[in-house]
Amino acid sequence: MTTELTAEASATVESLTERLADVWAELEERLAEVPILRRLEEGTVTIDDYLRLLFNLRQQVVDGSPWISRAASNFDIAHFELRAAAIRHAEEEHRDYLMIERDYVAVGGSLDDLRAGRKNLGSEALSGYMFTYADRPNPVGLLGAMFIIEGLGANRAAGWANRFQEVLGLADNQVHFMKYHEVADAQHTGGLDAILTSGIIDDAAADEIVRCAQVVSRLYALQLEELDR
Protein backbone atom coordinates (compact mmCIF):
# COMPACT_ATOMS: atom_id res chain seq x y z
CA MET A 1 0.00 0.00 0.00
CA THR A 2 1.23 3.45 -0.83
CA THR A 3 2.23 5.78 1.97
CA GLU A 4 2.27 8.97 -0.11
CA LEU A 5 -1.28 10.03 -0.83
CA THR A 6 -2.29 12.42 -3.55
CA ALA A 7 -4.42 15.42 -2.61
CA GLU A 8 -7.45 13.69 -4.13
CA ALA A 9 -6.82 10.47 -2.19
CA SER A 10 -6.29 12.42 1.03
CA ALA A 11 -9.61 14.19 0.53
CA THR A 12 -11.34 10.84 -0.03
CA VAL A 13 -9.80 9.39 3.14
CA GLU A 14 -10.80 12.43 5.20
CA SER A 15 -14.36 12.39 3.87
CA LEU A 16 -14.71 8.62 4.40
CA THR A 17 -13.44 8.88 7.96
CA GLU A 18 -15.93 11.63 8.78
CA ARG A 19 -18.86 9.81 7.18
CA LEU A 20 -18.10 6.56 9.01
CA ALA A 21 -17.83 8.49 12.28
CA ASP A 22 -21.36 9.78 11.65
CA VAL A 23 -22.62 6.24 11.05
CA TRP A 24 -20.99 5.12 14.28
CA ALA A 25 -22.59 7.96 16.22
CA GLU A 26 -26.01 6.96 14.89
CA LEU A 27 -25.35 3.36 15.93
CA GLU A 28 -24.43 4.43 19.46
CA GLU A 29 -27.71 6.33 19.73
CA ARG A 30 -29.69 3.33 18.51
CA LEU A 31 -27.91 0.89 20.85
CA ALA A 32 -28.77 3.09 23.81
CA GLU A 33 -32.44 2.32 23.10
CA VAL A 34 -32.05 -1.47 22.75
CA PRO A 35 -34.01 -2.97 25.68
CA ILE A 36 -31.44 -5.54 26.83
CA LEU A 37 -28.60 -3.02 26.65
CA ARG A 38 -30.69 -0.47 28.49
CA ARG A 39 -31.34 -3.01 31.26
CA LEU A 40 -27.62 -3.81 31.32
CA GLU A 41 -26.81 -0.14 31.82
CA GLU A 42 -29.48 0.23 34.51
CA GLY A 43 -28.32 -2.88 36.36
CA THR A 44 -31.62 -4.74 36.00
CA VAL A 45 -30.41 -7.31 33.47
CA THR A 46 -30.89 -10.99 34.39
CA ILE A 47 -29.14 -14.29 33.73
CA ASP A 48 -31.98 -15.13 31.37
CA ASP A 49 -31.25 -11.93 29.44
CA TYR A 50 -27.60 -12.92 29.09
CA LEU A 51 -28.51 -16.43 27.94
CA ARG A 52 -30.91 -14.99 25.38
CA LEU A 53 -28.21 -12.66 24.10
CA LEU A 54 -25.66 -15.46 23.71
CA PHE A 55 -28.30 -17.69 22.11
CA ASN A 56 -29.07 -15.10 19.46
CA LEU A 57 -25.48 -14.02 18.83
CA ARG A 58 -24.40 -17.61 18.23
CA GLN A 59 -26.89 -18.10 15.39
CA GLN A 60 -25.42 -15.09 13.54
CA VAL A 61 -21.75 -15.51 14.47
CA VAL A 62 -21.69 -19.02 13.01
CA ASP A 63 -22.21 -17.38 9.59
CA GLY A 64 -19.36 -14.88 9.99
CA SER A 65 -16.45 -16.81 8.56
CA PRO A 66 -18.50 -18.24 5.63
CA TRP A 67 -19.59 -14.83 4.33
CA ILE A 68 -16.06 -13.44 4.70
CA SER A 69 -14.73 -16.45 2.76
CA ARG A 70 -17.33 -15.90 0.06
CA ALA A 71 -16.32 -12.27 -0.22
CA ALA A 72 -12.65 -13.28 -0.50
CA SER A 73 -13.46 -15.59 -3.42
CA ASN A 74 -15.08 -12.70 -5.31
CA PHE A 75 -12.12 -10.30 -5.18
CA ASP A 76 -10.09 -10.37 -8.39
CA ILE A 77 -6.32 -10.06 -8.63
CA ALA A 78 -6.54 -6.28 -8.91
CA HIS A 79 -7.89 -6.38 -5.34
CA PHE A 80 -5.30 -8.83 -4.08
CA GLU A 81 -4.69 -7.07 -0.77
CA LEU A 82 -8.39 -7.09 0.08
CA ARG A 83 -8.67 -10.75 -0.88
CA ALA A 84 -5.67 -11.65 1.29
CA ALA A 85 -7.05 -9.69 4.23
CA ALA A 86 -10.43 -11.41 3.91
CA ILE A 87 -8.82 -14.86 3.80
CA ARG A 88 -6.83 -14.12 6.95
CA HIS A 89 -9.89 -12.75 8.69
CA ALA A 90 -12.06 -15.76 7.81
CA GLU A 91 -9.41 -18.14 9.16
CA GLU A 92 -9.13 -16.18 12.40
CA GLU A 93 -12.89 -16.14 13.05
CA HIS A 94 -14.16 -19.52 11.93
CA ARG A 95 -14.14 -20.94 15.48
CA ASP A 96 -15.62 -17.88 17.22
CA TYR A 97 -19.05 -19.44 17.65
CA LEU A 98 -17.47 -22.18 19.79
CA MET A 99 -16.54 -19.55 22.38
CA ILE A 100 -20.19 -18.51 22.60
CA GLU A 101 -21.20 -22.14 23.05
CA ARG A 102 -18.78 -22.58 25.93
CA ASP A 103 -19.97 -19.37 27.60
CA TYR A 104 -23.59 -20.43 27.16
CA VAL A 105 -23.04 -23.82 28.77
CA ALA A 106 -20.95 -22.27 31.56
CA VAL A 107 -23.92 -20.07 32.48
CA GLY A 108 -26.26 -23.07 32.58
CA GLY A 109 -27.63 -23.18 29.05
CA SER A 110 -28.26 -26.34 27.03
CA LEU A 111 -25.82 -26.92 24.18
CA ASP A 112 -28.37 -29.02 22.32
CA ASP A 113 -30.95 -26.23 22.54
CA LEU A 114 -28.38 -23.67 21.42
CA ARG A 115 -27.32 -25.67 18.38
CA ALA A 116 -30.94 -26.32 17.45
CA GLY A 117 -31.74 -22.61 17.57
CA ARG A 118 -32.67 -20.37 14.67
CA LYS A 119 -31.79 -16.81 13.79
CA ASN A 120 -34.09 -14.05 14.99
CA LEU A 121 -35.60 -11.56 12.53
CA GLY A 122 -32.66 -9.18 12.70
CA SER A 123 -30.06 -11.93 12.39
CA GLU A 124 -31.88 -13.37 9.37
CA ALA A 125 -31.79 -9.96 7.71
CA LEU A 126 -28.15 -9.34 8.64
CA SER A 127 -26.83 -12.70 7.44
CA GLY A 128 -28.93 -12.53 4.29
CA TYR A 129 -27.55 -9.10 3.46
CA MET A 130 -23.97 -10.16 4.15
CA PHE A 131 -24.08 -13.25 1.96
CA THR A 132 -25.86 -11.38 -0.84
CA TYR A 133 -23.33 -8.55 -0.77
CA ALA A 134 -20.40 -10.98 -0.56
CA ASP A 135 -21.57 -12.52 -3.85
CA ARG A 136 -20.91 -9.26 -5.72
CA PRO A 137 -17.76 -8.92 -7.81
CA ASN A 138 -15.12 -7.15 -5.69
CA PRO A 139 -17.42 -6.44 -2.71
CA VAL A 140 -15.35 -3.56 -1.37
CA GLY A 141 -18.36 -2.13 0.45
CA LEU A 142 -18.08 -4.92 3.01
CA LEU A 143 -15.29 -2.91 4.60
CA GLY A 144 -18.15 -0.85 5.97
CA ALA A 145 -19.67 -3.97 7.52
CA MET A 146 -16.35 -4.77 9.13
CA PHE A 147 -16.12 -1.22 10.45
CA ILE A 148 -19.37 -1.78 12.35
CA ILE A 149 -18.95 -5.40 13.47
CA GLU A 150 -15.28 -5.23 14.42
CA GLY A 151 -15.81 -1.80 15.93
CA LEU A 152 -18.45 -3.19 18.26
CA GLY A 153 -16.10 -5.96 19.32
CA ALA A 154 -13.20 -3.61 19.91
CA ASN A 155 -15.10 -0.75 21.53
CA ARG A 156 -18.17 -2.22 23.24
CA ALA A 157 -17.83 -5.97 23.87
CA ALA A 158 -15.47 -5.82 26.86
CA GLY A 159 -17.56 -3.09 28.48
CA TRP A 160 -20.67 -5.23 28.10
CA ALA A 161 -18.81 -8.24 29.53
CA ASN A 162 -17.58 -6.27 32.53
CA ARG A 163 -21.04 -4.91 33.20
CA PHE A 164 -22.61 -8.39 33.01
CA GLN A 165 -20.00 -9.51 35.53
CA GLU A 166 -20.72 -6.59 37.84
CA VAL A 167 -24.48 -7.08 37.80
CA LEU A 168 -24.69 -10.89 37.63
CA GLY A 169 -21.45 -11.98 39.30
CA LEU A 170 -20.29 -13.92 36.26
CA ALA A 171 -16.83 -15.48 36.06
CA ASP A 172 -14.34 -14.80 33.27
CA ASN A 173 -15.06 -18.17 31.67
CA GLN A 174 -18.71 -17.14 31.30
CA VAL A 175 -17.97 -13.95 29.33
CA HIS A 176 -14.95 -15.14 27.37
CA PHE A 177 -16.40 -14.45 23.92
CA MET A 178 -16.96 -10.75 24.61
CA LYS A 179 -13.66 -10.24 26.40
CA TYR A 180 -11.70 -12.02 23.68
CA HIS A 181 -13.08 -9.72 21.03
CA GLU A 182 -11.85 -6.58 22.70
CA VAL A 183 -8.30 -7.64 21.79
CA ALA A 184 -8.94 -9.60 18.60
CA ASP A 185 -11.21 -6.99 17.03
CA ALA A 186 -8.88 -4.16 18.02
CA GLN A 187 -6.26 -5.89 15.88
CA HIS A 188 -8.77 -6.26 13.06
CA THR A 189 -9.82 -2.62 13.23
CA GLY A 190 -6.17 -1.62 13.06
CA GLY A 191 -5.83 -3.56 9.82
CA LEU A 192 -9.09 -2.10 8.54
CA ASP A 193 -7.96 1.44 9.32
CA ALA A 194 -4.76 0.80 7.37
CA ILE A 195 -6.80 -0.20 4.32
CA LEU A 196 -9.27 2.67 4.60
CA THR A 197 -6.48 5.24 4.87
CA SER A 198 -4.13 3.65 2.32
CA GLY A 199 -5.32 5.56 -0.73
CA ILE A 200 -6.64 2.47 -2.55
CA ILE A 201 -10.25 3.49 -1.83
CA ASP A 202 -11.70 5.80 -4.47
CA ASP A 203 -14.86 7.90 -4.14
CA ALA A 204 -17.15 5.22 -5.59
CA ALA A 205 -15.79 2.59 -3.22
CA ALA A 206 -16.09 5.03 -0.32
CA ASP A 207 -19.77 5.50 -1.11
CA GLU A 208 -20.29 1.73 -1.08
CA ILE A 209 -18.41 1.37 2.21
CA VAL A 210 -20.52 4.03 3.91
CA ARG A 211 -23.77 2.61 2.54
CA CYS A 212 -22.87 -0.89 3.70
CA ALA A 213 -21.92 0.45 7.13
CA GLN A 214 -25.31 2.16 7.37
CA VAL A 215 -27.21 -1.00 6.49
CA VAL A 216 -25.19 -3.27 8.77
CA SER A 217 -25.46 -0.77 11.61
CA ARG A 218 -29.24 -0.88 11.38
CA LEU A 219 -29.44 -4.65 10.99
CA TYR A 220 -27.01 -5.36 13.84
CA ALA A 221 -29.10 -3.24 16.18
CA LEU A 222 -32.21 -4.98 14.87
CA GLN A 223 -30.88 -8.38 15.83
CA LEU A 224 -30.36 -7.11 19.39
CA GLU A 225 -33.88 -5.67 19.42
CA GLU A 226 -35.51 -8.89 18.19
CA LEU A 227 -34.08 -11.44 20.64
CA ASP A 228 -37.37 -13.28 21.06
CA ARG A 229 -38.54 -13.26 17.45
mmCIF file of C-alpha atoms in Angstrom:
data_model
loop_
_atom_site.group_PDB
_atom_site.id
_atom_site.type_symbol
_atom_site.label_atom_id
_atom_site.label_comp_id
_atom_site.label_asym_id
_atom_site.label_seq_id
_atom_site.Cartn_x
_atom_site.Cartn_y
_atom_site.Cartn_z
ATOM 1 C CA MET A 1 0.000 0.000 0.000
ATOM 2 C CA THR A 2 1.228 3.454 -0.831
ATOM 3 C CA THR A 3 2.228 5.781 1.969
ATOM 4 C CA GLU A 4 2.275 8.971 -0.112
ATOM 5 C CA LEU A 5 -1.282 10.029 -0.825
ATOM 6 C CA THR A 6 -2.289 12.422 -3.551
ATOM 7 C CA ALA A 7 -4.421 15.416 -2.606
ATOM 8 C CA GLU A 8 -7.449 13.686 -4.129
ATOM 9 C CA ALA A 9 -6.815 10.470 -2.187
ATOM 10 C CA SER A 10 -6.289 12.416 1.028
ATOM 11 C CA ALA A 11 -9.605 14.187 0.531
ATOM 12 C CA THR A 12 -11.345 10.838 -0.027
ATOM 13 C CA VAL A 13 -9.798 9.390 3.137
ATOM 14 C CA GLU A 14 -10.803 12.426 5.195
ATOM 15 C CA SER A 15 -14.364 12.388 3.874
ATOM 16 C CA LEU A 16 -14.709 8.624 4.401
ATOM 17 C CA THR A 17 -13.437 8.885 7.962
ATOM 18 C CA GLU A 18 -15.930 11.628 8.783
ATOM 19 C CA ARG A 19 -18.856 9.812 7.183
ATOM 20 C CA LEU A 20 -18.095 6.565 9.012
ATOM 21 C CA ALA A 21 -17.831 8.487 12.278
ATOM 22 C CA ASP A 22 -21.356 9.782 11.649
ATOM 23 C CA VAL A 23 -22.616 6.237 11.045
ATOM 24 C CA TRP A 24 -20.989 5.115 14.283
ATOM 25 C CA ALA A 25 -22.590 7.964 16.224
ATOM 26 C CA GLU A 26 -26.013 6.956 14.889
ATOM 27 C CA LEU A 27 -25.349 3.356 15.931
ATOM 28 C CA GLU A 28 -24.430 4.433 19.458
ATOM 29 C CA GLU A 29 -27.708 6.333 19.731
ATOM 30 C CA ARG A 30 -29.686 3.331 18.515
ATOM 31 C CA LEU A 31 -27.906 0.888 20.846
ATOM 32 C CA ALA A 32 -28.767 3.088 23.812
ATOM 33 C CA GLU A 33 -32.437 2.322 23.105
ATOM 34 C CA VAL A 34 -32.049 -1.475 22.750
ATOM 35 C CA PRO A 35 -34.012 -2.973 25.684
ATOM 36 C CA ILE A 36 -31.436 -5.538 26.827
ATOM 37 C CA LEU A 37 -28.598 -3.019 26.648
ATOM 38 C CA ARG A 38 -30.687 -0.466 28.495
ATOM 39 C CA ARG A 39 -31.336 -3.012 31.260
ATOM 40 C CA LEU A 40 -27.625 -3.815 31.323
ATOM 41 C CA GLU A 41 -26.812 -0.141 31.822
ATOM 42 C CA GLU A 42 -29.482 0.230 34.512
ATOM 43 C CA GLY A 43 -28.316 -2.883 36.359
ATOM 44 C CA THR A 44 -31.622 -4.738 35.997
ATOM 45 C CA VAL A 45 -30.410 -7.305 33.471
ATOM 46 C CA THR A 46 -30.894 -10.991 34.385
ATOM 47 C CA ILE A 47 -29.136 -14.292 33.735
ATOM 48 C CA ASP A 48 -31.979 -15.134 31.370
ATOM 49 C CA ASP A 49 -31.254 -11.926 29.439
ATOM 50 C CA TYR A 50 -27.604 -12.920 29.091
ATOM 51 C CA LEU A 51 -28.512 -16.430 27.942
ATOM 52 C CA ARG A 52 -30.913 -14.987 25.377
ATOM 53 C CA LEU A 53 -28.207 -12.658 24.099
ATOM 54 C CA LEU A 54 -25.662 -15.463 23.705
ATOM 55 C CA PHE A 55 -28.301 -17.694 22.111
ATOM 56 C CA ASN A 56 -29.074 -15.096 19.464
ATOM 57 C CA LEU A 57 -25.483 -14.017 18.832
ATOM 58 C CA ARG A 58 -24.401 -17.608 18.227
ATOM 59 C CA GLN A 59 -26.887 -18.099 15.387
ATOM 60 C CA GLN A 60 -25.422 -15.091 13.538
ATOM 61 C CA VAL A 61 -21.749 -15.505 14.465
ATOM 62 C CA VAL A 62 -21.688 -19.024 13.010
ATOM 63 C CA ASP A 63 -22.208 -17.380 9.589
ATOM 64 C CA GLY A 64 -19.361 -14.881 9.991
ATOM 65 C CA SER A 65 -16.453 -16.809 8.557
ATOM 66 C CA PRO A 66 -18.503 -18.237 5.634
ATOM 67 C CA TRP A 67 -19.589 -14.832 4.332
ATOM 68 C CA ILE A 68 -16.063 -13.445 4.702
ATOM 69 C CA SER A 69 -14.732 -16.451 2.762
ATOM 70 C CA ARG A 70 -17.330 -15.904 0.055
ATOM 71 C CA ALA A 71 -16.316 -12.272 -0.218
ATOM 72 C CA ALA A 72 -12.649 -13.279 -0.504
ATOM 73 C CA SER A 73 -13.464 -15.586 -3.420
ATOM 74 C CA ASN A 74 -15.081 -12.696 -5.306
ATOM 75 C CA PHE A 75 -12.119 -10.304 -5.179
ATOM 76 C CA ASP A 76 -10.090 -10.372 -8.386
ATOM 77 C CA ILE A 77 -6.319 -10.064 -8.634
ATOM 78 C CA ALA A 78 -6.540 -6.282 -8.908
ATOM 79 C CA HIS A 79 -7.889 -6.378 -5.340
ATOM 80 C CA PHE A 80 -5.303 -8.831 -4.077
ATOM 81 C CA GLU A 81 -4.694 -7.066 -0.767
ATOM 82 C CA LEU A 82 -8.386 -7.085 0.085
ATOM 83 C CA ARG A 83 -8.668 -10.747 -0.877
ATOM 84 C CA ALA A 84 -5.674 -11.652 1.286
ATOM 85 C CA ALA A 85 -7.048 -9.690 4.231
ATOM 86 C CA ALA A 86 -10.433 -11.406 3.913
ATOM 87 C CA ILE A 87 -8.823 -14.860 3.800
ATOM 88 C CA ARG A 88 -6.825 -14.122 6.954
ATOM 89 C CA HIS A 89 -9.892 -12.751 8.688
ATOM 90 C CA ALA A 90 -12.058 -15.759 7.811
ATOM 91 C CA GLU A 91 -9.411 -18.135 9.162
ATOM 92 C CA GLU A 92 -9.132 -16.179 12.404
ATOM 93 C CA GLU A 93 -12.891 -16.141 13.049
ATOM 94 C CA HIS A 94 -14.156 -19.524 11.927
ATOM 95 C CA ARG A 95 -14.142 -20.944 15.475
ATOM 96 C CA ASP A 96 -15.616 -17.884 17.218
ATOM 97 C CA TYR A 97 -19.053 -19.442 17.645
ATOM 98 C CA LEU A 98 -17.469 -22.176 19.792
ATOM 99 C CA MET A 99 -16.544 -19.554 22.383
ATOM 100 C CA ILE A 100 -20.187 -18.510 22.596
ATOM 101 C CA GLU A 101 -21.203 -22.137 23.046
ATOM 102 C CA ARG A 102 -18.776 -22.584 25.932
ATOM 103 C CA ASP A 103 -19.967 -19.372 27.601
ATOM 104 C CA TYR A 104 -23.586 -20.430 27.159
ATOM 105 C CA VAL A 105 -23.043 -23.822 28.771
ATOM 106 C CA ALA A 106 -20.947 -22.268 31.558
ATOM 107 C CA VAL A 107 -23.925 -20.066 32.482
ATOM 108 C CA GLY A 108 -26.260 -23.065 32.576
ATOM 109 C CA GLY A 109 -27.631 -23.183 29.048
ATOM 110 C CA SER A 110 -28.257 -26.345 27.032
ATOM 111 C CA LEU A 111 -25.821 -26.920 24.179
ATOM 112 C CA ASP A 112 -28.373 -29.018 22.316
ATOM 113 C CA ASP A 113 -30.951 -26.225 22.542
ATOM 114 C CA LEU A 114 -28.385 -23.666 21.423
ATOM 115 C CA ARG A 115 -27.315 -25.674 18.385
ATOM 116 C CA ALA A 116 -30.936 -26.319 17.451
ATOM 117 C CA GLY A 117 -31.739 -22.607 17.575
ATOM 118 C CA ARG A 118 -32.669 -20.370 14.674
ATOM 119 C CA LYS A 119 -31.792 -16.809 13.795
ATOM 120 C CA ASN A 120 -34.088 -14.051 14.988
ATOM 121 C CA LEU A 121 -35.601 -11.563 12.530
ATOM 122 C CA GLY A 122 -32.656 -9.182 12.699
ATOM 123 C CA SER A 123 -30.065 -11.935 12.390
ATOM 124 C CA GLU A 124 -31.878 -13.368 9.369
ATOM 125 C CA ALA A 125 -31.790 -9.958 7.712
ATOM 126 C CA LEU A 126 -28.155 -9.340 8.643
ATOM 127 C CA SER A 127 -26.832 -12.704 7.441
ATOM 128 C CA GLY A 128 -28.930 -12.530 4.289
ATOM 129 C CA TYR A 129 -27.548 -9.104 3.459
ATOM 130 C CA MET A 130 -23.970 -10.164 4.150
ATOM 131 C CA PHE A 131 -24.085 -13.252 1.961
ATOM 132 C CA THR A 132 -25.856 -11.383 -0.840
ATOM 133 C CA TYR A 133 -23.333 -8.548 -0.766
ATOM 134 C CA ALA A 134 -20.402 -10.980 -0.561
ATOM 135 C CA ASP A 135 -21.566 -12.518 -3.852
ATOM 136 C CA ARG A 136 -20.909 -9.258 -5.718
ATOM 137 C CA PRO A 137 -17.759 -8.918 -7.813
ATOM 138 C CA ASN A 138 -15.118 -7.151 -5.690
ATOM 139 C CA PRO A 139 -17.425 -6.444 -2.715
ATOM 140 C CA VAL A 140 -15.349 -3.557 -1.367
ATOM 141 C CA GLY A 141 -18.355 -2.133 0.451
ATOM 142 C CA LEU A 142 -18.078 -4.916 3.012
ATOM 143 C CA LEU A 143 -15.287 -2.914 4.598
ATOM 144 C CA GLY A 144 -18.155 -0.848 5.974
ATOM 145 C CA ALA A 145 -19.668 -3.970 7.518
ATOM 146 C CA MET A 146 -16.346 -4.772 9.131
ATOM 147 C CA PHE A 147 -16.124 -1.219 10.449
ATOM 148 C CA ILE A 148 -19.373 -1.779 12.349
ATOM 149 C CA ILE A 149 -18.948 -5.396 13.472
ATOM 150 C CA GLU A 150 -15.282 -5.232 14.423
ATOM 151 C CA GLY A 151 -15.811 -1.804 15.932
ATOM 152 C CA LEU A 152 -18.454 -3.191 18.259
ATOM 153 C CA GLY A 153 -16.104 -5.960 19.316
ATOM 154 C CA ALA A 154 -13.201 -3.612 19.911
ATOM 155 C CA ASN A 155 -15.102 -0.748 21.529
ATOM 156 C CA ARG A 156 -18.171 -2.216 23.243
ATOM 157 C CA ALA A 157 -17.833 -5.972 23.872
ATOM 158 C CA ALA A 158 -15.473 -5.824 26.855
ATOM 159 C CA GLY A 159 -17.562 -3.093 28.479
ATOM 160 C CA TRP A 160 -20.670 -5.233 28.104
ATOM 161 C CA ALA A 161 -18.807 -8.236 29.532
ATOM 162 C CA ASN A 162 -17.584 -6.272 32.532
ATOM 163 C CA ARG A 163 -21.040 -4.906 33.199
ATOM 164 C CA PHE A 164 -22.608 -8.388 33.013
ATOM 165 C CA GLN A 165 -20.002 -9.509 35.525
ATOM 166 C CA GLU A 166 -20.722 -6.586 37.841
ATOM 167 C CA VAL A 167 -24.482 -7.084 37.802
ATOM 168 C CA LEU A 168 -24.695 -10.887 37.633
ATOM 169 C CA GLY A 169 -21.450 -11.977 39.303
ATOM 170 C CA LEU A 170 -20.286 -13.922 36.257
ATOM 171 C CA ALA A 171 -16.826 -15.476 36.062
ATOM 172 C CA ASP A 172 -14.342 -14.796 33.275
ATOM 173 C CA ASN A 173 -15.065 -18.175 31.667
ATOM 174 C CA GLN A 174 -18.709 -17.137 31.304
ATOM 175 C CA VAL A 175 -17.975 -13.951 29.330
ATOM 176 C CA HIS A 176 -14.946 -15.136 27.370
ATOM 177 C CA PHE A 177 -16.404 -14.450 23.918
ATOM 178 C CA MET A 178 -16.959 -10.751 24.609
ATOM 179 C CA LYS A 179 -13.660 -10.237 26.402
ATOM 180 C CA TYR A 180 -11.696 -12.023 23.678
ATOM 181 C CA HIS A 181 -13.082 -9.723 21.029
ATOM 182 C CA GLU A 182 -11.850 -6.585 22.704
ATOM 183 C CA VAL A 183 -8.298 -7.637 21.786
ATOM 184 C CA ALA A 184 -8.944 -9.598 18.600
ATOM 185 C CA ASP A 185 -11.209 -6.990 17.030
ATOM 186 C CA ALA A 186 -8.880 -4.159 18.023
ATOM 187 C CA GLN A 187 -6.260 -5.890 15.876
ATOM 188 C CA HIS A 188 -8.771 -6.263 13.063
ATOM 189 C CA THR A 189 -9.821 -2.618 13.233
ATOM 190 C CA GLY A 190 -6.172 -1.620 13.059
ATOM 191 C CA GLY A 191 -5.829 -3.560 9.817
ATOM 192 C CA LEU A 192 -9.090 -2.100 8.540
ATOM 193 C CA ASP A 193 -7.959 1.441 9.319
ATOM 194 C CA ALA A 194 -4.762 0.798 7.374
ATOM 195 C CA ILE A 195 -6.797 -0.204 4.318
ATOM 196 C CA LEU A 196 -9.267 2.667 4.599
ATOM 197 C CA THR A 197 -6.475 5.239 4.867
ATOM 198 C CA SER A 198 -4.133 3.654 2.319
ATOM 199 C CA GLY A 199 -5.317 5.564 -0.731
ATOM 200 C CA ILE A 200 -6.644 2.470 -2.548
ATOM 201 C CA ILE A 201 -10.253 3.488 -1.828
ATOM 202 C CA ASP A 202 -11.700 5.801 -4.472
ATOM 203 C CA ASP A 203 -14.863 7.903 -4.140
ATOM 204 C CA ALA A 204 -17.152 5.224 -5.587
ATOM 205 C CA ALA A 205 -15.789 2.592 -3.224
ATOM 206 C CA ALA A 206 -16.091 5.028 -0.323
ATOM 207 C CA ASP A 207 -19.771 5.503 -1.108
ATOM 208 C CA GLU A 208 -20.286 1.731 -1.082
ATOM 209 C CA ILE A 209 -18.413 1.374 2.214
ATOM 210 C CA VAL A 210 -20.522 4.029 3.910
ATOM 211 C CA ARG A 211 -23.769 2.610 2.544
ATOM 212 C CA CYS A 212 -22.871 -0.893 3.697
ATOM 213 C CA ALA A 213 -21.916 0.445 7.125
ATOM 214 C CA GLN A 214 -25.307 2.162 7.372
ATOM 215 C CA VAL A 215 -27.208 -1.003 6.486
ATOM 216 C CA VAL A 216 -25.186 -3.271 8.773
ATOM 217 C CA SER A 217 -25.455 -0.768 11.610
ATOM 218 C CA ARG A 218 -29.241 -0.878 11.378
ATOM 219 C CA LEU A 219 -29.437 -4.652 10.993
ATOM 220 C CA TYR A 220 -27.011 -5.364 13.837
ATOM 221 C CA ALA A 221 -29.097 -3.239 16.180
ATOM 222 C CA LEU A 222 -32.213 -4.979 14.869
ATOM 223 C CA GLN A 223 -30.880 -8.385 15.832
ATOM 224 C CA LEU A 224 -30.359 -7.113 19.387
ATOM 225 C CA GLU A 225 -33.876 -5.669 19.423
ATOM 226 C CA GLU A 226 -35.514 -8.892 18.187
ATOM 227 C CA LEU A 227 -34.076 -11.437 20.638
ATOM 228 C CA ASP A 228 -37.374 -13.279 21.059
ATOM 229 C CA ARG A 229 -38.539 -13.265 17.452
#
